[in-house]
Coordinates of C-alpha atoms in Angstrom, one line a residue:
M1 CA 39.9 -77.0 -54.2
F2 CA 38.7 -73.4 -53.4
I3 CA 38.4 -74.3 -49.7
S4 CA 41.7 -76.2 -49.5
V5 CA 43.6 -73.2 -51.1
L6 CA 42.1 -70.8 -48.6
C7 CA 42.9 -73.2 -45.7
R8 CA 46.5 -73.2 -46.7
K9 CA 46.6 -69.4 -47.4
Y10 CA 45.0 -68.4 -44.1
H11 CA 46.6 -71.2 -42.0
L12 CA 43.3 -72.7 -41.0
P13 CA 43.3 -75.6 -38.5
T14 CA 43.3 -78.9 -40.4
T15 CA 43.5 -81.5 -37.6
E16 CA 41.0 -82.3 -34.9
A17 CA 43.7 -81.5 -32.3
E18 CA 44.2 -78.0 -33.7
K19 CA 40.4 -77.4 -33.8
S20 CA 40.0 -78.7 -30.3
R21 CA 42.7 -76.2 -29.0
K22 CA 40.7 -73.4 -30.5
R23 CA 37.4 -74.6 -29.1
N24 CA 38.7 -74.9 -25.6
S25 CA 40.1 -71.4 -25.3
A26 CA 38.0 -68.7 -23.8
V27 CA 37.4 -65.2 -24.9
K28 CA 38.4 -62.6 -22.4
I29 CA 37.2 -59.1 -23.1
S30 CA 36.9 -56.2 -20.7
S31 CA 34.8 -53.2 -21.4
A32 CA 36.8 -51.0 -19.0
E33 CA 38.4 -49.2 -22.0
S34 CA 37.8 -48.9 -25.7
I35 CA 37.6 -52.2 -27.5
N36 CA 39.4 -52.5 -30.8
A37 CA 37.0 -53.7 -33.5
V38 CA 37.6 -54.5 -37.2
I39 CA 35.2 -55.2 -40.0
I40 CA 35.8 -57.6 -42.8
G41 CA 33.6 -57.0 -45.7
A42 CA 33.0 -53.3 -45.0
S43 CA 32.2 -52.3 -48.5
G44 CA 28.8 -53.9 -48.7
Y45 CA 25.6 -52.3 -47.6
A46 CA 25.4 -53.9 -44.2
G47 CA 29.2 -53.6 -43.7
S48 CA 29.1 -49.9 -44.3
E49 CA 26.3 -49.4 -41.8
L50 CA 28.3 -51.4 -39.4
A51 CA 31.3 -49.2 -39.9
R52 CA 29.2 -46.1 -39.2
L53 CA 27.8 -47.6 -36.0
V54 CA 31.2 -48.9 -34.7
A55 CA 32.9 -45.5 -35.5
A56 CA 30.3 -43.7 -33.3
H57 CA 30.1 -46.3 -30.6
P58 CA 31.0 -45.1 -27.0
A59 CA 32.9 -48.3 -26.2
L60 CA 34.3 -49.5 -29.5
A61 CA 37.2 -48.2 -31.6
L62 CA 37.2 -48.9 -35.3
A63 CA 40.7 -50.4 -35.8
G64 CA 40.4 -51.4 -39.4
I65 CA 38.0 -52.0 -42.3
Y66 CA 38.8 -54.7 -44.9
V67 CA 37.8 -56.1 -48.2
S68 CA 39.2 -59.0 -50.3
E69 CA 42.5 -58.6 -52.1
S70 CA 40.7 -58.8 -55.4
S71 CA 38.1 -56.2 -54.7
N72 CA 38.0 -53.1 -56.9
D73 CA 37.3 -51.1 -53.7
A74 CA 40.6 -52.0 -52.0
G75 CA 42.5 -48.9 -51.1
K76 CA 39.5 -46.6 -51.5
P77 CA 38.2 -44.6 -48.6
L78 CA 34.9 -46.0 -47.5
A79 CA 33.4 -42.5 -47.7
Q80 CA 34.2 -42.5 -51.4
L81 CA 31.8 -45.4 -51.8
Y82 CA 29.3 -43.9 -49.4
P83 CA 29.6 -40.1 -49.3
R84 CA 27.3 -39.9 -46.3
L85 CA 30.1 -41.4 -44.2
R86 CA 32.5 -38.4 -45.0
D87 CA 34.0 -37.2 -41.7
V88 CA 32.4 -40.2 -40.0
V89 CA 34.5 -43.1 -41.3
N90 CA 37.6 -41.7 -43.0
Q91 CA 39.6 -45.0 -43.1
P92 CA 40.5 -46.7 -46.4
L93 CA 39.3 -50.2 -47.2
Q94 CA 42.4 -52.4 -46.7
P95 CA 42.9 -55.5 -48.9
L96 CA 42.8 -58.6 -46.7
G97 CA 45.9 -60.7 -47.4
E98 CA 48.0 -62.9 -45.2
Q99 CA 49.8 -59.9 -43.6
Q100 CA 46.6 -58.1 -42.8
L101 CA 45.0 -61.3 -41.4
A102 CA 48.0 -61.8 -39.1
H103 CA 47.7 -58.2 -38.0
I104 CA 44.0 -58.6 -37.2
K105 CA 44.8 -61.6 -35.0
Q106 CA 46.8 -59.4 -32.7
P107 CA 45.1 -56.1 -31.6
A108 CA 41.5 -56.9 -32.6
Q109 CA 39.2 -57.9 -29.7
V110 CA 36.0 -57.9 -31.8
V111 CA 35.9 -59.0 -35.4
F112 CA 32.8 -58.4 -37.5
I113 CA 32.5 -60.5 -40.6
A114 CA 30.2 -59.3 -43.4
T115 CA 31.4 -61.3 -46.3
E116 CA 29.9 -64.1 -48.5
H117 CA 28.8 -67.1 -46.5
D118 CA 31.5 -69.5 -47.6
V119 CA 34.3 -67.0 -47.1
A120 CA 32.9 -66.2 -43.6
A121 CA 33.1 -69.9 -42.6
L122 CA 36.8 -70.0 -43.5
L123 CA 37.6 -66.7 -41.8
V124 CA 35.9 -67.7 -38.6
S125 CA 38.1 -70.8 -38.5
A126 CA 41.2 -68.7 -39.1
L127 CA 40.4 -66.1 -36.4
H128 CA 38.7 -68.2 -33.8
D129 CA 41.6 -68.4 -31.3
G130 CA 39.6 -67.7 -28.1
N131 CA 41.1 -64.3 -27.6
K132 CA 38.5 -62.3 -29.5
L133 CA 34.8 -62.1 -30.1
I134 CA 33.8 -63.0 -33.6
V135 CA 30.4 -61.6 -34.9
D136 CA 29.4 -63.3 -38.2
L137 CA 26.7 -61.4 -40.2
S138 CA 26.7 -64.0 -42.9
G139 CA 24.6 -67.2 -42.8
A140 CA 27.6 -69.4 -42.2
H141 CA 26.9 -70.4 -38.6
R142 CA 23.1 -70.2 -38.3
L143 CA 22.1 -73.7 -39.2
A144 CA 22.5 -77.0 -37.4
S145 CA 24.6 -79.2 -39.6
A146 CA 27.1 -79.1 -42.5
S147 CA 24.6 -80.9 -44.7
D148 CA 22.2 -77.9 -44.4
Y149 CA 24.9 -75.7 -46.0
E150 CA 25.3 -78.0 -49.0
R151 CA 21.5 -77.9 -49.5
Y152 CA 20.6 -74.3 -48.8
Y153 CA 23.9 -72.4 -49.3
G154 CA 25.6 -74.5 -52.0
F155 CA 28.9 -75.0 -50.3
E156 CA 30.6 -77.6 -48.1
H157 CA 31.0 -76.2 -44.6
P158 CA 34.7 -76.5 -43.6
F159 CA 34.4 -76.8 -39.8
E160 CA 31.1 -78.2 -38.5
A161 CA 32.3 -77.9 -34.9
A162 CA 31.8 -74.1 -35.1
L163 CA 28.1 -74.6 -35.8
N164 CA 27.7 -76.1 -32.3
Q165 CA 29.7 -73.2 -30.7
A166 CA 27.9 -70.3 -32.3
V167 CA 25.4 -68.4 -30.3
Y168 CA 22.4 -67.2 -32.3
G169 CA 22.2 -63.5 -32.1
L170 CA 18.5 -62.8 -31.7
A171 CA 19.3 -60.3 -29.0
E172 CA 16.0 -60.2 -27.2
W173 CA 15.8 -64.0 -26.8
Y174 CA 19.4 -65.1 -26.1
T175 CA 20.7 -62.5 -23.7
D176 CA 22.3 -65.0 -21.2
E177 CA 24.0 -67.0 -24.0
L178 CA 25.3 -63.9 -25.7
A179 CA 26.9 -62.7 -22.5
Q180 CA 29.3 -65.7 -22.7
A181 CA 29.6 -66.0 -26.5
Q182 CA 32.9 -66.4 -28.4
L183 CA 31.2 -66.7 -31.8
I184 CA 27.9 -64.9 -32.6
A185 CA 25.8 -65.8 -35.6
V186 CA 23.7 -62.7 -36.4
P187 CA 20.3 -63.8 -37.6
G188 CA 19.2 -63.1 -41.2
C189 CA 17.0 -60.2 -41.9
Y190 CA 13.8 -62.2 -42.7
P191 CA 14.3 -64.5 -39.7
T192 CA 14.7 -61.5 -37.4
A193 CA 11.3 -60.1 -38.3
S194 CA 9.7 -63.5 -38.3
L195 CA 11.1 -64.9 -35.1
L196 CA 10.5 -61.7 -33.1
V197 CA 6.8 -62.5 -33.8
L198 CA 6.8 -66.3 -33.5
K199 CA 8.8 -66.9 -30.4
P200 CA 6.4 -65.1 -28.0
L201 CA 3.5 -67.0 -29.5
A202 CA 5.0 -70.5 -29.2
S203 CA 2.4 -71.8 -26.7
L204 CA -0.6 -70.1 -28.3
L205 CA -0.5 -71.4 -31.9
A206 CA -2.3 -74.5 -33.2
N207 CA -0.2 -77.3 -34.6
L208 CA -0.4 -76.0 -38.2
P209 CA 2.1 -74.4 -40.5
V210 CA 2.6 -70.7 -40.2
I211 CA 2.5 -68.7 -43.5
I212 CA 5.0 -65.8 -43.8
N213 CA 5.0 -63.4 -46.7
A214 CA 7.7 -60.8 -46.5
V215 CA 8.8 -58.0 -48.8
S216 CA 12.4 -56.6 -48.7
G217 CA 14.0 -53.6 -50.2
V218 CA 16.5 -54.1 -52.9
T219 CA 19.5 -53.6 -50.6
G220 CA 18.7 -57.1 -49.3
A221 CA 20.0 -58.5 -52.5
G222 CA 23.5 -57.1 -51.8
R223 CA 25.7 -54.5 -53.6
K224 CA 26.8 -56.6 -56.5
P225 CA 24.9 -55.7 -59.6
K226 CA 22.2 -58.1 -60.8
Q227 CA 19.7 -57.8 -63.6
N228 CA 16.7 -58.0 -61.3
T229 CA 18.1 -55.1 -59.1
L230 CA 18.6 -52.7 -62.0
G231 CA 16.4 -49.7 -61.8
A232 CA 14.5 -50.4 -65.0
E233 CA 13.9 -54.0 -63.9
L234 CA 12.7 -53.4 -60.4
S235 CA 9.1 -54.4 -59.6
L236 CA 7.5 -56.5 -56.9
Q237 CA 8.2 -60.2 -57.3
A238 CA 8.4 -63.4 -55.2
Y239 CA 11.6 -65.4 -55.3
G240 CA 13.1 -68.4 -53.5
V241 CA 9.7 -70.1 -53.4
F242 CA 10.0 -73.2 -51.2
S243 CA 13.8 -72.9 -51.4
H244 CA 14.9 -69.8 -49.6
R245 CA 17.8 -70.4 -47.1
H246 CA 16.0 -68.4 -44.4
Q247 CA 13.2 -70.9 -44.2
P248 CA 15.2 -73.6 -42.3
E249 CA 16.6 -70.8 -40.1
I250 CA 13.1 -69.7 -39.1
E251 CA 12.0 -73.2 -38.6
R252 CA 15.0 -74.1 -36.4
Y253 CA 14.6 -71.3 -34.0
S254 CA 10.8 -71.2 -33.9
A255 CA 10.5 -75.0 -33.7
R256 CA 7.6 -74.7 -36.1
A257 CA 6.8 -75.6 -39.7
V258 CA 6.5 -72.4 -41.8
V259 CA 5.7 -71.7 -45.4
F260 CA 8.0 -68.7 -46.2
T261 CA 7.8 -66.7 -49.4
P262 CA 10.1 -63.7 -49.7
H263 CA 9.5 -60.9 -52.2
L264 CA 11.9 -58.3 -53.7
G265 CA 10.3 -54.8 -53.7
N266 CA 11.1 -51.7 -55.7
F267 CA 12.4 -49.6 -52.7
K268 CA 15.8 -49.4 -51.1
R269 CA 15.6 -50.7 -47.6
G270 CA 13.4 -52.2 -45.0
I271 CA 11.3 -55.4 -44.6
L272 CA 7.6 -55.8 -43.9
A273 CA 6.6 -59.4 -42.9
S274 CA 3.0 -60.5 -42.9
I275 CA 2.6 -63.6 -40.7
Y276 CA -0.6 -65.7 -40.8
A277 CA -1.3 -68.3 -38.0
T278 CA -4.1 -70.1 -36.4
V279 CA -4.3 -70.0 -32.6
A280 CA -5.3 -72.9 -30.4
D281 CA -8.8 -73.2 -29.1
D282 CA -9.9 -70.7 -26.4
V283 CA -6.9 -68.3 -27.0
S284 CA -8.1 -64.8 -26.3
H285 CA -7.0 -61.3 -27.1
Q286 CA -5.7 -61.1 -23.6
D287 CA -3.5 -64.2 -24.1
V288 CA -1.9 -62.7 -27.2
E289 CA -1.4 -59.4 -25.5
Q290 CA 0.2 -61.1 -22.5
A291 CA 2.5 -63.1 -24.9
F292 CA 3.8 -59.9 -26.5
S293 CA 4.3 -58.2 -23.1
V294 CA 7.6 -60.0 -23.1
Y295 CA 8.9 -57.0 -25.1
Q296 CA 7.8 -54.3 -22.6
K297 CA 11.3 -54.0 -21.3
Q298 CA 13.0 -54.6 -24.6
P299 CA 14.1 -51.2 -26.0
C300 CA 14.3 -52.3 -29.7
V301 CA 10.9 -53.9 -30.1
R302 CA 7.6 -51.9 -30.2
V303 CA 4.3 -53.8 -30.1
G304 CA 0.8 -52.5 -30.8
H305 CA -2.6 -54.2 -30.9
Q306 CA -4.6 -53.4 -34.1
Q307 CA -1.6 -51.6 -35.6
T308 CA -0.2 -52.0 -39.1
P309 CA 3.5 -51.1 -38.9
A310 CA 5.1 -49.3 -41.8
I311 CA 8.7 -49.5 -43.1
Q312 CA 9.1 -45.7 -43.0
D313 CA 8.6 -45.8 -39.3
V314 CA 11.6 -48.1 -38.7
E315 CA 13.9 -47.1 -41.6
H316 CA 17.4 -46.1 -40.5
T317 CA 16.6 -47.3 -36.9
A318 CA 17.3 -50.4 -34.8
Y319 CA 13.6 -50.9 -34.0
C320 CA 11.3 -53.8 -34.9
D321 CA 7.6 -52.7 -35.0
I322 CA 5.0 -55.4 -34.5
G323 CA 1.3 -55.1 -34.9
W324 CA -1.2 -57.9 -34.3
H325 CA -4.9 -58.6 -35.2
L326 CA -7.0 -61.5 -33.9
N327 CA -10.3 -62.5 -35.5
G328 CA -11.6 -65.7 -33.9
R329 CA -8.8 -68.2 -34.3
Q330 CA -7.1 -66.4 -37.2
L331 CA -4.1 -64.3 -36.1
I332 CA -2.3 -61.9 -38.5
V333 CA 0.8 -60.2 -37.3
F334 CA 2.9 -57.6 -39.1
A335 CA 6.6 -56.9 -38.4
A336 CA 8.6 -54.1 -39.9
I337 CA 12.4 -53.6 -39.6
D338 CA 15.2 -52.0 -41.4
N339 CA 16.9 -54.9 -43.1
L340 CA 20.4 -53.3 -42.9
L341 CA 20.1 -52.4 -39.2
K342 CA 17.8 -54.5 -37.1
G343 CA 18.2 -57.1 -39.8
A344 CA 22.0 -56.9 -39.8
A345 CA 24.3 -54.2 -38.5
S346 CA 22.5 -52.8 -35.5
Q347 CA 21.6 -56.3 -34.2
A348 CA 25.3 -57.2 -34.5
V349 CA 26.2 -54.2 -32.3
Q350 CA 23.3 -55.0 -29.9
C351 CA 24.8 -58.5 -29.5
V352 CA 28.2 -57.1 -28.8
N353 CA 26.7 -54.7 -26.2
L354 CA 25.2 -57.7 -24.4
R355 CA 28.5 -59.6 -24.6
L356 CA 30.4 -56.6 -23.0
G357 CA 27.8 -55.9 -20.4
L358 CA 26.8 -52.6 -21.9
P359 CA 23.3 -51.2 -22.3
Q360 CA 21.6 -52.9 -25.3
T361 CA 21.1 -49.5 -27.0
A362 CA 24.7 -48.3 -26.7
G363 CA 25.6 -46.8 -30.1
L364 CA 22.3 -47.8 -31.7
P365 CA 20.1 -45.5 -33.9
L366 CA 16.8 -45.2 -32.1

């Protein structure tokens, strides 16, 4: 019922013919002048970081920031919620109703969506007309099939065709695909840290599951209040054991079985992932070093042998720091990122830069 109501409200395509017309259209964006960009879901932690980056971007113009009609933040200046954005983003958060949605369809050339997953799936279908680039920071377009969403996200995906169209936004690995994208699925925060480690190692690892233990700051749980994110309740605790929605995402894009256990830490932001793997016979230090050399020309990834990255060194930046240690066949790799930036907002902007033919680092905090 919820989905059908939104389909009617937002005039979503309901027939295969309508969906096909949308799929067959092509996005045409020129970077010759400022590109109008809007953000839906700008009141959240990742959305507010995105607003800050877009407002300061040399090629993007922040044309509007939106929240749901029912949000208590509707009408408030974003800087009222986040005082650090005063004189940086002075716009109010507009309630997203039918009139605003129709308005977005006209001038916006880039639409960032940072909403709940089920809402994002509906909004993509409403806005995916081929005339704009849609960048989805939710998990609504990262997995392969609609059945995955029922299992891991708890909702029925309304338009499975979009799952085949979405380009995965792991910027360092899908550069060519991103250059032609109409719909970008920005990776999750844990998958970003994990995949930047696993993908270079694909040919070096034994055919055994990889173990990933990762700790995230409390902002990874979102802005809505929850008991386990209250100051007095904060500790260090595992969650989502054998059931976290990022596990199938990591497995899909690494093509490898993983045992992934996330932890919620008692700090604000950042992720530190510890990744344990067994290399194949005769794999040497030189082989691992050569594998990670793929990042030598990637400005947002820094790799060091025998190093142990720290969250404080990547906090408030677009970097991923990687450190690796090999002892016999046992390989331990650490990856540190800012969950709100490289794990969300700055990676979204990095993908847009690639789509527009701009330097990857345009507008990024490095």
